[in-house]
PDB file of C-alpha atoms in Angstrom:
ATOM      1  CA  ILE A  28     116.604 112.621  53.233  1.00  0.00           C
ATOM      2  CA  ILE A  29     119.366 114.669  51.854  1.00  0.00           C
ATOM      3  CA  GLY A  30     122.156 113.246  53.950  1.00  0.00           C
ATOM      4  CA  GLU A  31     122.712 110.389  56.211  1.00  0.00           C
ATOM      5  CA  THR A  32     125.762 109.462  58.421  1.00  0.00           C
ATOM      6  CA  LYS A  33     126.006 106.459  60.769  1.00  0.00           C
ATOM      7  CA  GLU A  34     124.018 108.053  63.655  1.00  0.00           C
ATOM      8  CA  ASN A  35     122.103 110.823  62.007  1.00  0.00           C
ATOM      9  CA  PHE A  36     120.061 111.600  58.881  1.00  0.00           C
ATOM     10  CA  TYR A  37     118.804 114.779  57.524  1.00  0.00           C
ATOM     11  CA  ILE A  38     115.780 116.167  56.069  1.00  0.00           C
ATOM     12  CA  GLN A  39     114.419 119.120  54.092  1.00  0.00           C
ATOM     13  CA  VAL A  40     110.739 119.633  55.207  1.00  0.00           C
ATOM     14  CA  ALA A  41     109.086 121.130  52.246  1.00  0.00           C
ATOM     15  CA  ASN A  42     107.485 124.774  51.949  1.00  0.00           C
ATOM     16  CA  PHE A  43     104.376 124.073  51.906  1.00  0.00           C
ATOM     17  CA  ARG A  44     104.433 121.806  55.185  1.00  0.00           C
ATOM     18  CA  LYS A  45     103.666 124.630  57.661  1.00  0.00           C
ATOM     19  CA  ASP A  46     102.413 121.641  60.082  1.00  0.00           C
ATOM     20  CA  LEU A  47     105.889 120.551  60.601  1.00  0.00           C
ATOM     21  CA  VAL A  48     106.876 123.241  63.261  1.00  0.00           C
ATOM     22  CA  ARG A  49     108.576 120.755  66.340  1.00  0.00           C
ATOM     23  CA  GLU A  50     110.884 117.623  66.074  1.00  0.00           C
ATOM     24  CA  ILE A  51     108.247 115.626  67.514  1.00  0.00           C
ATOM     25  CA  ASP A  52     105.904 116.811  64.073  1.00  0.00           C
ATOM     26  CA  LEU A  53     108.783 115.540  61.789  1.00  0.00           C
ATOM     27  CA  ILE A  54     109.219 111.989  63.678  1.00  0.00           C
ATOM     28  CA  GLU A  55     105.544 111.332  63.524  1.00  0.00           C
ATOM     29  CA  GLU A  56     105.566 112.267  60.150  1.00  0.00           C
ATOM     30  CA  TYR A  57     108.684 109.688  58.977  1.00  0.00           C
ATOM     31  CA  SER A  58     106.856 107.268  61.535  1.00  0.00           C
ATOM     32  CA  ARG A  59     104.065 106.915  59.548  1.00  0.00           C
ATOM     33  CA  PHE A  60     105.732 106.867  56.557  1.00  0.00           C
ATOM     34  CA  ILE A  61     107.844 103.913  57.699  1.00  0.00           C
ATOM     35  CA  GLY A  62     104.583 102.493  59.253  1.00  0.00           C
ATOM     36  CA  TYR A  63     103.606 102.008  62.844  1.00  0.00           C
ATOM     37  CA  LYS A  64     103.748  97.941  62.554  1.00  0.00           C
ATOM     38  CA  ASN A  65     107.371  98.081  61.560  1.00  0.00           C
ATOM     39  CA  PHE A  66     108.262  99.450  64.827  1.00  0.00           C
ATOM     40  CA  GLN A  67     109.585  97.165  67.320  1.00  0.00           C
ATOM     41  CA  GLU A  68     107.291  98.279  70.686  1.00  0.00           C
ATOM     42  CA  ILE A  69     109.739  98.818  73.783  1.00  0.00           C
ATOM     43  CA  ALA A  70     107.849  98.613  76.709  1.00  0.00           C
ATOM     44  CA  PRO A  71     108.841 100.768  79.801  1.00  0.00           C
ATOM     45  CA  LYS A  72     110.288  98.471  82.417  1.00  0.00           C
ATOM     46  CA  LYS A  73     107.892  98.417  85.958  1.00  0.00           C
ATOM     47  CA  GLN A  74     110.381 100.114  88.795  1.00  0.00           C
ATOM     48  CA  LEU A  75     109.455  99.674  92.299  1.00  0.00           C
ATOM     49  CA  LYS A  76     108.862 102.335  94.784  1.00  0.00           C
ATOM     50  CA  TYR A  77     111.387 101.454  97.306  1.00  0.00           C
ATOM     51  CA  ASN A  78     114.487 103.515  99.079  1.00  0.00           C
ATOM     52  CA  LEU A  79     116.553 102.211 101.647  1.00  0.00           C
ATOM     53  CA  ARG A  80     115.645 105.503 103.569  1.00  0.00           C
ATOM     54  CA  LYS A  81     112.542 105.188 105.119  1.00  0.00           C
ATOM     55  CA  LEU A  82     111.686 108.927 105.420  1.00  0.00           C
ATOM     56  CA  GLU A  83     111.377 108.428 100.879  1.00  0.00           C
ATOM     57  CA  ASN A  84     109.304 105.612 101.145  1.00  0.00           C
ATOM     58  CA  TYR A  85     106.857 107.514 103.135  1.00  0.00           C
ATOM     59  CA  LYS A  86     107.060 110.119 100.564  1.00  0.00           C
ATOM     60  CA  PHE A  87     106.200 107.392  97.826  1.00  0.00           C
ATOM     61  CA  ILE A  88     102.921 106.173 100.411  1.00  0.00           C
ATOM     62  CA  LYS A  89     101.412 109.642 100.797  1.00  0.00           C
ATOM     63  CA  GLU A  90     102.107 110.281  96.826  1.00  0.00           C
ATOM     64  CA  PHE A  91      99.987 106.846  96.738  1.00  0.00           C
ATOM     65  CA  PHE A  92      97.000 107.887  98.648  1.00  0.00           C
ATOM     66  CA  ILE A  93      96.932 111.285  97.628  1.00  0.00           C
ATOM     67  CA  ASN A  94      96.483 110.508  94.105  1.00  0.00           C
ATOM     68  CA  TYR A  95      93.718 107.824  95.131  1.00  0.00           C
ATOM     69  CA  GLY A  96      91.876 111.149  96.598  1.00  0.00           C
ATOM     70  CA  PHE A  97      92.794 110.306 100.252  1.00  0.00           C
ATOM     71  CA  ASN A  98      93.435 113.525 102.790  1.00  0.00           C
ATOM     72  CA  GLU A  99      96.169 113.182 104.925  1.00  0.00           C
ATOM     73  CA  VAL A 100      95.471 113.701 108.564  1.00  0.00           C
ATOM     74  CA  PHE A 101      97.921 114.464 111.467  1.00  0.00           C
ATOM     75  CA  THR A 102      96.201 113.086 115.280  1.00  0.00           C
ATOM     76  CA  ASN A 103      97.160 113.168 118.470  1.00  0.00           C
ATOM     77  CA  SER A 104      98.943 110.498 119.949  1.00  0.00           C
ATOM     78  CA  LEU A 105      98.154 111.272 123.475  1.00  0.00           C
ATOM     79  CA  LEU A 106      94.596 109.665 124.313  1.00  0.00           C
ATOM     80  CA  SER A 107      92.478 108.103 127.061  1.00  0.00           C
ATOM     81  CA  LEU A 108      93.678 104.724 128.666  1.00  0.00           C
ATOM     82  CA  ASN A 109      91.516 102.343 126.989  1.00  0.00           C
ATOM     83  CA  GLU A 110      90.728  99.824 130.043  1.00  0.00           C
ATOM     84  CA  LYS A 111      90.861  96.466 127.548  1.00  0.00           C
ATOM     85  CA  THR A 112      94.695  97.246 126.514  1.00  0.00           C
ATOM     86  CA  SER A 113      95.821  98.416 129.399  1.00  0.00           C
ATOM     87  CA  SER A 114      98.018  95.209 130.213  1.00  0.00           C
ATOM     88  CA  PHE A 115     100.298  96.408 127.263  1.00  0.00           C
ATOM     89  CA  SER A 116      99.385 100.458 127.361  1.00  0.00           C
ATOM     90  CA  ILE A 117     101.812 103.304 128.590  1.00  0.00           C
ATOM     91  CA  ASN A 118     100.985 105.227 131.242  1.00  0.00           C
ATOM     92  CA  LEU A 119     101.878 108.897 131.450  1.00  0.00           C
ATOM     93  CA  LYS A 120     102.730 109.987 135.388  1.00  0.00           C
ATOM     94  CA  ASN A 121     102.137 113.850 135.174  1.00  0.00           C
ATOM     95  CA  PRO A 122      99.380 114.157 131.935  1.00  0.00           C
ATOM     96  CA  LEU A 123      98.000 116.848 131.595  1.00  0.00           C
ATOM     97  CA  ASN A 124      94.483 115.362 132.108  1.00  0.00           C
ATOM     98  CA  LYS A 125      93.016 112.759 132.582  1.00  0.00           C
ATOM     99  CA  GLU A 126      91.462 112.277 128.679  1.00  0.00           C
ATOM    100  CA  ILE A 127      95.099 112.231 127.465  1.00  0.00           C
ATOM    101  CA  ASN A 128      96.589 110.033 129.889  1.00  0.00           C
ATOM    102  CA  ALA A 129      98.298 107.290 127.892  1.00  0.00           C
ATOM    103  CA  LEU A 130     100.367 107.051 124.532  1.00  0.00           C
ATOM    104  CA  ARG A 131      98.602 105.588 121.866  1.00  0.00           C
ATOM    105  CA  THR A 132      98.738 101.347 121.184  1.00  0.00           C
ATOM    106  CA  SER A 133      96.336 102.101 117.674  1.00  0.00           C
ATOM    107  CA  MET A 134      95.654 104.988 115.667  1.00  0.00           C
ATOM    108  CA  PHE A 135      92.074 103.650 114.670  1.00  0.00           C
ATOM    109  CA  PRO A 136      90.270 105.397 117.354  1.00  0.00           C
ATOM    110  CA  ARG A 137      91.196 108.382 116.308  1.00  0.00           C
ATOM    111  CA  LEU A 138      90.924 108.106 112.566  1.00  0.00           C
ATOM    112  CA  PHE A 139      86.862 106.926 113.559  1.00  0.00           C
ATOM    113  CA  GLU A 140      86.752 110.165 115.463  1.00  0.00           C
ATOM    114  CA  VAL A 141      87.607 112.158 112.045  1.00  0.00           C
ATOM    115  CA  MET A 142      85.668 109.525 109.939  1.00  0.00           C
ATOM    116  CA  ASP A 143      82.472 110.513 111.996  1.00  0.00           C
ATOM    117  CA  LEU A 144      83.061 113.976 112.307  1.00  0.00           C
ATOM    118  CA  ASN A 145      83.183 114.984 108.890  1.00  0.00           C
ATOM    119  CA  LEU A 146      80.165 112.243 108.330  1.00  0.00           C
ATOM    120  CA  LYS A 147      78.646 114.669 110.453  1.00  0.00           C
ATOM    121  CA  SER A 148      79.304 117.988 109.270  1.00  0.00           C
ATOM    122  CA  GLY A 149      78.328 116.597 105.373  1.00  0.00           C
ATOM    123  CA  PHE A 150      81.401 116.126 103.901  1.00  0.00           C
ATOM    124  CA  ASN A 151      81.444 113.764 100.826  1.00  0.00           C
ATOM    125  CA  ASN A 152      85.367 112.959 100.198  1.00  0.00           C
ATOM    126  CA  CYS A 153      85.288 110.490 103.909  1.00  0.00           C
ATOM    127  CA  SER A 154      88.955 108.592 102.905  1.00  0.00           C
ATOM    128  CA  PHE A 155      91.913 109.689 105.528  1.00  0.00           C
ATOM    129  CA  PHE A 156      95.192 108.095 106.108  1.00  0.00           C
ATOM    130  CA  GLU A 157      97.343 108.552 108.602  1.00  0.00           C
ATOM    131  CA  ILE A 158     101.565 107.883 109.421  1.00  0.00           C
ATOM    132  CA  GLY A 159     102.317 107.885 112.603  1.00  0.00           C
ATOM    133  CA  ARG A 160     103.658 106.069 115.708  1.00  0.00           C
ATOM    134  CA  VAL A 161     102.114 103.406 118.078  1.00  0.00           C
ATOM    135  CA  PHE A 162     103.675 102.585 121.274  1.00  0.00           C
ATOM    136  CA  LYS A 163     103.464  99.357 123.518  1.00  0.00           C
ATOM    137  CA  ILE A 164     105.228  97.566 126.201  1.00  0.00           C
ATOM    138  CA  SER A 165     106.301  94.320 126.493  1.00  0.00           C
ATOM    139  CA  GLY A 166     107.918  92.916 129.138  1.00  0.00           C
ATOM    140  CA  ASP A 167     110.437  95.800 130.745  1.00  0.00           C
ATOM    141  CA  LYS A 168     110.899  97.035 127.432  1.00  0.00           C
ATOM    142  CA  ILE A 169     108.895  99.883 125.393  1.00  0.00           C
ATOM    143  CA  ILE A 170     107.966  99.359 122.084  1.00  0.00           C
ATOM    144  CA  GLU A 171     107.483 101.716 119.145  1.00  0.00           C
ATOM    145  CA  GLN A 172     106.635 101.245 115.710  1.00  0.00           C
ATOM    146  CA  ASP A 173     105.535 103.290 112.513  1.00  0.00           C
ATOM    147  CA  LYS A 174     102.138 102.353 111.670  1.00  0.00           C
ATOM    148  CA  LEU A 175     100.017 103.070 108.217  1.00  0.00           C
ATOM    149  CA  SER A 176      96.144 103.183 108.870  1.00  0.00           C
ATOM    150  CA  ALA A 177      93.411 104.752 106.564  1.00  0.00           C
ATOM    151  CA  ILE A 178      89.784 104.981 106.542  1.00  0.00           C
ATOM    152  CA  PHE A 179      87.518 105.219 103.459  1.00  0.00           C
ATOM    153  CA  GLN A 180      83.645 104.118 102.571  1.00  0.00           C
ATOM    154  CA  PHE A 181      81.819 102.866  99.565  1.00  0.00           C
ATOM    155  CA  LYS A 182      78.528 103.468  98.674  1.00  0.00           C
ATOM    156  CA  ILE A 183      76.440 101.017  98.663  1.00  0.00           C
ATOM    157  CA  LEU A 184      73.645 101.383  96.453  1.00  0.00           C
ATOM    158  CA  ASN A 185      71.532  97.974  97.132  1.00  0.00           C
ATOM    159  CA  ASP A 186      72.483  94.649  99.172  1.00  0.00           C
ATOM    160  CA  LYS A 187      73.853  93.088  95.701  1.00  0.00           C
ATOM    161  CA  GLN A 188      76.567  95.498  95.905  1.00  0.00           C
ATOM    162  CA  GLU A 189      78.051  94.652  99.185  1.00  0.00           C
ATOM    163  CA  ASN A 190      80.197  92.036  98.107  1.00  0.00           C
ATOM    164  CA  LEU A 191      81.251  94.204  94.808  1.00  0.00           C
ATOM    165  CA  ASN A 192      82.536  96.494  97.342  1.00  0.00           C
ATOM    166  CA  TRP A 193      84.709  93.948  99.047  1.00  0.00           C
ATOM    167  CA  PHE A 194      86.588  93.256  95.930  1.00  0.00           C
ATOM    168  CA  LYS A 195      87.101  97.209  95.356  1.00  0.00           C
ATOM    169  CA  VAL A 196      88.577  97.452  98.761  1.00  0.00           C
ATOM    170  CA  LYS A 197      90.628  94.186  98.246  1.00  0.00           C
ATOM    171  CA  GLY A 198      91.866  95.218  94.991  1.00  0.00           C
ATOM    172  CA  PHE A 199      92.940  98.628  96.529  1.00  0.00           C
ATOM    173  CA  LEU A 200      94.904  96.992  99.015  1.00  0.00           C
ATOM    174  CA  GLU A 201      96.697  94.533  95.892  1.00  0.00           C
ATOM    175  CA  ILE A 202      97.101  97.587  94.044  1.00  0.00           C
ATOM    176  CA  PHE A 203      99.457  99.360  96.896  1.00  0.00           C
ATOM    177  CA  LEU A 204     101.448  96.211  98.061  1.00  0.00           C
ATOM    178  CA  ASN A 205     102.332  95.761  94.338  1.00  0.00           C
ATOM    179  CA  VAL A 206     103.679  99.128  93.844  1.00  0.00           C
ATOM    180  CA  PHE A 207     106.000  97.990  96.549  1.00  0.00           C
ATOM    181  CA  GLY A 208     107.071  94.796  94.679  1.00  0.00           C
ATOM    182  CA  TYR A 209     104.451  92.492  96.924  1.00  0.00           C
ATOM    183  CA  ASP A 210     102.437  90.509  94.314  1.00  0.00           C
ATOM    184  CA  ASP A 211     102.278  87.222  96.420  1.00  0.00           C
ATOM    185  CA  PHE A 212     100.824  87.056  99.242  1.00  0.00           C
ATOM    186  CA  GLU A 213      97.938  85.909 101.224  1.00  0.00           C
ATOM    187  CA  VAL A 214      95.076  86.684 102.997  1.00  0.00           C
ATOM    188  CA  SER A 215      93.768  85.162 106.314  1.00  0.00           C
ATOM    189  CA  ALA A 216      91.121  86.039 108.720  1.00  0.00           C
ATOM    190  CA  ILE A 217      92.384  88.460 112.204  1.00  0.00           C
ATOM    191  CA  GLU A 218      92.901  86.122 114.919  1.00  0.00           C
ATOM    192  CA  GLN A 219      92.893  88.419 118.087  1.00  0.00           C
ATOM    193  CA  LYS A 220      89.164  89.738 118.494  1.00  0.00           C
ATOM    194  CA  THR A 221      89.357  93.444 119.111  1.00  0.00           C
ATOM    195  CA  THR A 222      86.942  96.262 119.169  1.00  0.00           C
ATOM    196  CA  TYR A 223      88.135  97.916 115.847  1.00  0.00           C
ATOM    197  CA  PHE A 224      87.584  94.722 113.505  1.00  0.00           C
ATOM    198  CA  HIS A 225      84.317  92.935 112.674  1.00  0.00           C
ATOM    199  CA  PRO A 226      84.655  89.562 114.318  1.00  0.00           C
ATOM    200  CA  THR A 227      83.806  87.818 111.022  1.00  0.00           C
ATOM    201  CA  ARG A 228      84.770  90.149 107.960  1.00  0.00           C
ATOM    202  CA  SER A 229      88.242  90.891 109.251  1.00  0.00           C
ATOM    203  CA  ILE A 230      91.285  90.357 107.357  1.00  0.00           C
TER     204      ILE A 230
END
């Protein structure tokens, strides 16, 4: 150290120290001289992924799933009318054909088709997610809701590992919720039974 002020100090590097080229090299050398244990640890603060603009939050969600190896899919919001949900489904008065004559009330049927097609085609990475809109009719009002749906699989090597996979899935969902600041939540069984969910293993 050849000079020092209140805000800076100046160091002269010896000619034989050819390894001290960058600024970070000098910082590391001086830190070792002082001793790493003598530095106060300053851990970075966790910043929640949240924005008042909804579209910005969608970007965070997409980045989260893509970083975990998911593939984003875009499916048609039109599908054939499911008789079991006809009480709150919205029929089209002038559909293009009978196969797409109603607006979807759930994104699961299309995701099941995507999963099934990829499994039959022999693809290994069968993890998909979609952010889209579902439509329901309640009374005399039409309700539009933005939904996030995902479908993925774990390879079960043996029967003993089946319970372990359950904790993997649950842990993944907890990580996702923690990113958005939800760390105090409860898990409960799905009371409304549908054809989409297992009757006793759905939460």
